[in-house]
Structures are given as structure tokens and as C-alpha cells.
Short mmCIF file of C-alpha atoms in Angstrom, two decimals:
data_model
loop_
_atom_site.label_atom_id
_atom_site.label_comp_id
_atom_site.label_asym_id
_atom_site.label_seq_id
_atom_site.Cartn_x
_atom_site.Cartn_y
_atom_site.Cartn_z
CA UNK A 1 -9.38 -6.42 21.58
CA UNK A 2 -8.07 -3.32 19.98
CA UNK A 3 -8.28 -1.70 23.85
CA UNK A 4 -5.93 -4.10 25.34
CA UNK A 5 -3.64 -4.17 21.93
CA UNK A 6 -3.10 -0.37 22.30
CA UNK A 7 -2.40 -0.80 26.08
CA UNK A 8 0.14 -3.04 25.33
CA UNK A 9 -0.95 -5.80 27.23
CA UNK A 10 -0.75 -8.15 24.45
CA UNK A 11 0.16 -8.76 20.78
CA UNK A 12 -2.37 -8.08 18.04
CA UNK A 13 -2.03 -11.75 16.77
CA UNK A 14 -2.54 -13.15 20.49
CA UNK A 15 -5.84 -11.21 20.71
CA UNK A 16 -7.29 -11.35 17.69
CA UNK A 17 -6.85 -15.13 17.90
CA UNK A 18 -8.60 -14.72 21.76
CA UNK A 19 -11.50 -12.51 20.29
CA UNK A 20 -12.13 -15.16 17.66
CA UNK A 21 -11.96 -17.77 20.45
CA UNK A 22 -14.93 -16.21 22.25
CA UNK A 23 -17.13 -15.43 19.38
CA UNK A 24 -17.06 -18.77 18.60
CA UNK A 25 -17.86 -19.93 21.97
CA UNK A 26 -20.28 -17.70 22.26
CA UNK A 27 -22.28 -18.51 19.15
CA UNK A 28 -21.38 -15.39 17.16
CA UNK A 29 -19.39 -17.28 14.65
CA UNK A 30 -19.67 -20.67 13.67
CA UNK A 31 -16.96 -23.09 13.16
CA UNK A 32 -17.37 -23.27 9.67
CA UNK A 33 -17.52 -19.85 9.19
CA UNK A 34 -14.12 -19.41 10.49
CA UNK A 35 -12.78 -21.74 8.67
CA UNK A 36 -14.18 -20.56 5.81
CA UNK A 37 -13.02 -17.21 6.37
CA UNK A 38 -9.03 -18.65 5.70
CA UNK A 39 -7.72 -16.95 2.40
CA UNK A 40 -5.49 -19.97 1.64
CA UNK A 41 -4.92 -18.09 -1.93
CA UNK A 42 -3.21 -15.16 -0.21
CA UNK A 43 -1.56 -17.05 2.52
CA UNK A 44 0.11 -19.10 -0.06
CA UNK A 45 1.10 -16.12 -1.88
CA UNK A 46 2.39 -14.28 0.57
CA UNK A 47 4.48 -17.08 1.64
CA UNK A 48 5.81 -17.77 -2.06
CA UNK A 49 6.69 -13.99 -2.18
CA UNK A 50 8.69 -14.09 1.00
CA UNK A 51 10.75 -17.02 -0.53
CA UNK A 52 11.26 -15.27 -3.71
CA UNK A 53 12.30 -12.50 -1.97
CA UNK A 54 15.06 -14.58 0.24
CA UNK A 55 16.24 -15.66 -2.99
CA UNK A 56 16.84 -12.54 -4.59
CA UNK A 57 18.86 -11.38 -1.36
CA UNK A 58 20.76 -14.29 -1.38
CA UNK A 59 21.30 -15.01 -5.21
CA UNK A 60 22.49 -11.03 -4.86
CA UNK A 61 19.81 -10.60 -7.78
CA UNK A 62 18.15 -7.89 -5.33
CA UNK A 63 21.70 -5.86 -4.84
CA UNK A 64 21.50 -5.79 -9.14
CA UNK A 65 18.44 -4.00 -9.02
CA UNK A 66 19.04 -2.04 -5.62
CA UNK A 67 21.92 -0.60 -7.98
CA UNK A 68 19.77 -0.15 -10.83
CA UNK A 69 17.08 1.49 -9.10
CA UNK A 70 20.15 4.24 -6.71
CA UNK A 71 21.68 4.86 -10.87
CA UNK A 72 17.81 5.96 -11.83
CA UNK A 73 17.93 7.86 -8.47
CA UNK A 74 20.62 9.35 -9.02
CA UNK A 75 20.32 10.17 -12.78
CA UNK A 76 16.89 11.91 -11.85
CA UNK A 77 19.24 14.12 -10.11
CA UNK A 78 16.06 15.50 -7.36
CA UNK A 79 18.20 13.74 -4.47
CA UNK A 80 15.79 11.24 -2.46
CA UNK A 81 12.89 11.89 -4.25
CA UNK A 82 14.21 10.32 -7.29
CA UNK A 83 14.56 7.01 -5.36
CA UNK A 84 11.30 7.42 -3.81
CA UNK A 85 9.89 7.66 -7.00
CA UNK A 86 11.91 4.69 -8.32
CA UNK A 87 11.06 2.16 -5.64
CA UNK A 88 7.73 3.43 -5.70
CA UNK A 89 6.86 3.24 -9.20
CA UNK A 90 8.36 -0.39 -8.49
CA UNK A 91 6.17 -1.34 -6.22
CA UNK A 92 2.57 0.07 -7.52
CA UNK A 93 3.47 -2.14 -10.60
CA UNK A 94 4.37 -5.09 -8.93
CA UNK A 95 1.24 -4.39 -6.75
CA UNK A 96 -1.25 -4.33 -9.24
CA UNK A 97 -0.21 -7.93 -10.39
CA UNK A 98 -0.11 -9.89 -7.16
CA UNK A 99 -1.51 -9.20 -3.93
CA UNK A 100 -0.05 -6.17 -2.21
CA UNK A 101 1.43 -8.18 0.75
CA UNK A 102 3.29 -10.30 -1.61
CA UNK A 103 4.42 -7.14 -3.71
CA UNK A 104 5.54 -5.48 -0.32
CA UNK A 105 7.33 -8.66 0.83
CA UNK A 106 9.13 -8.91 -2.56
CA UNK A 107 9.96 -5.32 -3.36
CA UNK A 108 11.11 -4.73 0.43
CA UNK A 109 14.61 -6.32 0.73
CA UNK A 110 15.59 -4.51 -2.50
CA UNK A 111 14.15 -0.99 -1.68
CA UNK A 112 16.43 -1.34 1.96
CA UNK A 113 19.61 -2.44 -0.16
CA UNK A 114 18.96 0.91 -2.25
CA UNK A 115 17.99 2.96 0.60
CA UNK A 116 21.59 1.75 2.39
CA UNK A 117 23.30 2.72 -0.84
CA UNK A 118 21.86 5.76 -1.74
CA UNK A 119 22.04 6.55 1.99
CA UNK A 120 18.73 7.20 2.33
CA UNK A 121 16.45 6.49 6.16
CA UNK A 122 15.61 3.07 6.15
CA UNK A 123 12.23 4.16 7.99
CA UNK A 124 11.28 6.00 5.07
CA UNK A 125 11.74 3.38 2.36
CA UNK A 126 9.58 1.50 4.67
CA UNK A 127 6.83 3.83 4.31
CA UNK A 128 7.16 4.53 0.41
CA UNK A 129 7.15 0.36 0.00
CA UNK A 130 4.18 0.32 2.03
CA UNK A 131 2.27 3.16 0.15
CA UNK A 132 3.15 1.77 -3.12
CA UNK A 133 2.29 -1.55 -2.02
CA UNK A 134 -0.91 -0.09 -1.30
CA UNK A 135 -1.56 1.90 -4.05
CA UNK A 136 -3.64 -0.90 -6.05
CA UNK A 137 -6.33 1.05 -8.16
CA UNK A 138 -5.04 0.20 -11.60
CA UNK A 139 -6.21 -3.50 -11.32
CA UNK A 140 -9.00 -5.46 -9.95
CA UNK A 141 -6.19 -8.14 -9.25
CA UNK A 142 -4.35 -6.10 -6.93
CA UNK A 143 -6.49 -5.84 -3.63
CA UNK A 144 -9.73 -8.30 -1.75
CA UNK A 145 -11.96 -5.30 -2.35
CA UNK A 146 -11.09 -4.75 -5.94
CA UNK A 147 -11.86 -8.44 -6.70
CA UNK A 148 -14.85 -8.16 -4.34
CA UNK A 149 -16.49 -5.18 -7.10
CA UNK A 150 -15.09 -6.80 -9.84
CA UNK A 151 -17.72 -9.16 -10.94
CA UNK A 152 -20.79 -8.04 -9.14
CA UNK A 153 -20.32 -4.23 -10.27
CA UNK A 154 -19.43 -5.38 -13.85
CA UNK A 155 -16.88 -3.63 -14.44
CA UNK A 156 -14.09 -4.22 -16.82
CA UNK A 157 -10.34 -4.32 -16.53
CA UNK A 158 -10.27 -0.83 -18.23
CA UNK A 159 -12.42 0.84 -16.14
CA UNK A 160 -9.78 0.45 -13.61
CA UNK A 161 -7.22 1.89 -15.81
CA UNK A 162 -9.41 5.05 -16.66
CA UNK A 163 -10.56 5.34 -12.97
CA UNK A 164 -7.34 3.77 -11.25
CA UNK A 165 -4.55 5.67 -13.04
CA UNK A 166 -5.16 9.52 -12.47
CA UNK A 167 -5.47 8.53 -8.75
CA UNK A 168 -2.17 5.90 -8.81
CA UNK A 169 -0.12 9.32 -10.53
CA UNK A 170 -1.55 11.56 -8.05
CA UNK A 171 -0.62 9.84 -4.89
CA UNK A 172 2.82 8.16 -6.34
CA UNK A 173 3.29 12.45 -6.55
CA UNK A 174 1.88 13.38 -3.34
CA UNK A 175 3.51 10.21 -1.09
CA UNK A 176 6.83 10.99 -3.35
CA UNK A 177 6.67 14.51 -2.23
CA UNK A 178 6.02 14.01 1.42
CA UNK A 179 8.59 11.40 1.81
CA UNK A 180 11.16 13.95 0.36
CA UNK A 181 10.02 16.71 2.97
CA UNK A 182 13.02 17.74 5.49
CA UNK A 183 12.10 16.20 8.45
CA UNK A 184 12.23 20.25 10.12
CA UNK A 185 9.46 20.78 7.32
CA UNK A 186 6.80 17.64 8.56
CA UNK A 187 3.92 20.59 9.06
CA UNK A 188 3.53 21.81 5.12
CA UNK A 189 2.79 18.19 4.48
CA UNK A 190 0.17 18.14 7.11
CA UNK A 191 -0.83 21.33 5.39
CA UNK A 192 -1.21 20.36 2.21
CA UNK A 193 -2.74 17.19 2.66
CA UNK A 194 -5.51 18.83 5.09
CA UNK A 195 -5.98 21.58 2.50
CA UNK A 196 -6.30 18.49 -0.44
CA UNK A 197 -9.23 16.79 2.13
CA UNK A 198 -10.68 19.87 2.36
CA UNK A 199 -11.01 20.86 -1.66
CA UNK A 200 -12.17 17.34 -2.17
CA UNK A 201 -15.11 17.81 0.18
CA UNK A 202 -15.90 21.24 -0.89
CA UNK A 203 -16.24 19.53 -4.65
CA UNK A 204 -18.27 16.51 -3.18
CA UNK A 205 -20.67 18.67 -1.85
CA UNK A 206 -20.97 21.33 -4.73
CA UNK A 207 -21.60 18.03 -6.57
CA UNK A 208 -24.45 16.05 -4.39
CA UNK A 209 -25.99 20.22 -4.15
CA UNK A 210 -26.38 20.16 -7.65
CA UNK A 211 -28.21 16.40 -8.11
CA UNK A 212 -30.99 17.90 -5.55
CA UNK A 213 -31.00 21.28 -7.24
#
């Protein structure tokens, strides 16, 4: 499936409905199984969100904030960054609430009506929506997997906020950052980030050395 997507021989909705065709037909998954394997919960909730966030283009409720969020922009006074970090900020919250589809489908028209105001690329709102969208640590209501840990690791809602927000600050900084970068300048954040993977590995190691030890 993924072969053919990236040859561009077909969509990625046309084959992953194909693929699910033939493990069905071929015994690998049941017909039940599939079914059952529907979120109707997030479905729903995406759909609501993408209403919602019609209406707050067309009530102009979404321009209101686009301004509100280009004034904090601008009264940061760190150019871009300070609307990255605005729409951002935004998002994570929003994210950490609902679903992060929904939170991306609702936060998206008014990030683009700040980015066209503030006249910032439209490409890179899109990415900082989708990282902060993503960015779900501080809740086990925000993401499937958090949800999925929740009850079986028994864990508590502020176990995510001890855990969750050092790492929500850190990458809200670090995608913030990035996103800023002149686009002449793309290489220091491949840089950075490849020196950050490294560190963290060096530590993870020092650390499983010294439980054997």
C-alpha cells in the first residue's frame, strides 16, 4: 500500500480502503473487527470541529481572534516568532481538551487569517498548527495513546502535568524557534535538533549503564 501511495499511483484513502478490502477477503481481518475498529467518537468530533470552525469564519468570530492573536504578535515585538508562539500556545491548549484533529481543524482557519495579516507564510502556520495540534502530553484526553495508558498504567491526570509540561514548554520553544529560522538558515535547525537526539541518547545510555552497573 504505502509502495504504490509513494509512487503516486493512487490516493492514500483509495488504498488503504483496497488493503483493508483484501485482508478481509483473505481472512486476516474479520468483518467485525473492522467494524469495530470505527472510532465513531472521533469521527463525530472531528466533524463537529470542522463546523465550528466554518462558523467562526463566517460569523467573522475567527478574524476577532486572528487580530487578537497578530496584536500579541506584535506586542511580543520578536517578529514571527511571536505569532508562532501565539497560535501555538493556542493550539497545545485547545489540543489537550479535544482530540488533536478537532483542535487542528478549529484553530486552523484562524491561525491562516493571522498569518495573512501579520504577513506571515501560510505554509508555515500550517506546520506550527500541526505541531501544536500534536503536542498533547499535558492530558490523557488529548491523544488515542494517552487514553490507551490512562487506565491500565494508573496513572493520574497529574502525572501528565508533571511529566507532560516540561516536554509541551520545550518543544512549543524548539518548533517556535525553527519555524522562525530564515529560510537561508534551514541547516542550524537540522543541527541543533541532530545534536538534541544525540545528547538524549548519550543520557539514555549513561542511564540503562548505570541500572546494570
Amino acid at each position: 500500500m504505502l509502495a504504490v501511495v509513494t509512487a503516486g499511483l493512487t490516493e492514500l484513502i483509495i488504498a488503504a480502503l483496497i488493503a483493508s478490502g483484501i485482508m478481509i477477503a483473505i481472512g486476516i481481518l474479520s468483518q467485525q473487527e473492522a467494524r469495530d475498529a470505527i472510532n465513531w467518537d472521533v469521527y463525530v468530533t472531528i466533524a463537529s470541529a470542522f463546523g465550528i470552525g466554518t462558523a467562526l469564519t463566517n460569523s467573522g468570530l475567527a478574524g476577532l481572534v486572528a487580530s487578537g492573536l497578530v496584536s500579541l504578535g506584535e506586542g511580543l515585538n520578536i517578529g514571527d516568532a511571536g505569532l508562532f508562539g501565539s497560535v501555538y500556545f493556542a493550539t497545545f491548549l485547545i489540543s489537550n481538551v479535544v482530540t488533536n484533529n478537532a483542535a487542528a481543524a478549529l484553530i486552523f482557519p484562524i491561525a491562516i487569517d493571522a498569518a495573512e495579516q501579520f504577513g506571515t507564510d501560510i505554509l508555515l502556520m500550517s506546520y506550527c498548527v500541526m505541531l501544536g495540534a500534536s503536542a498533547s502530553f499535558m492530558s490523557p484526553f488529548g491523544y488515542t495513546t494517552n487514553l490507551l495508558i490512562y487506565g491500565p498504567g494508573g496513572y493520574k491526570y497529574k502525572d501528565f502535568l508533571k511529566i507532560g509540561t516540561p516536554m509541551q514548554v520545550v518543544l512549543w520553544i524548539l518548533s517556535v524557534g525553527l519555524l522562525s529560522l530564515s529560510p537561508d538558515r534551514w541547516y542550524f535547525g537540522w543541527i541543533f535538533t541532530g545534536a538534541t537526539l544525540v545528547v538524549t541518547m548519550m543520557f539514555q545510555t549513561l542511564d540503562i549503564s548505570s541500572c546494570f552497573a
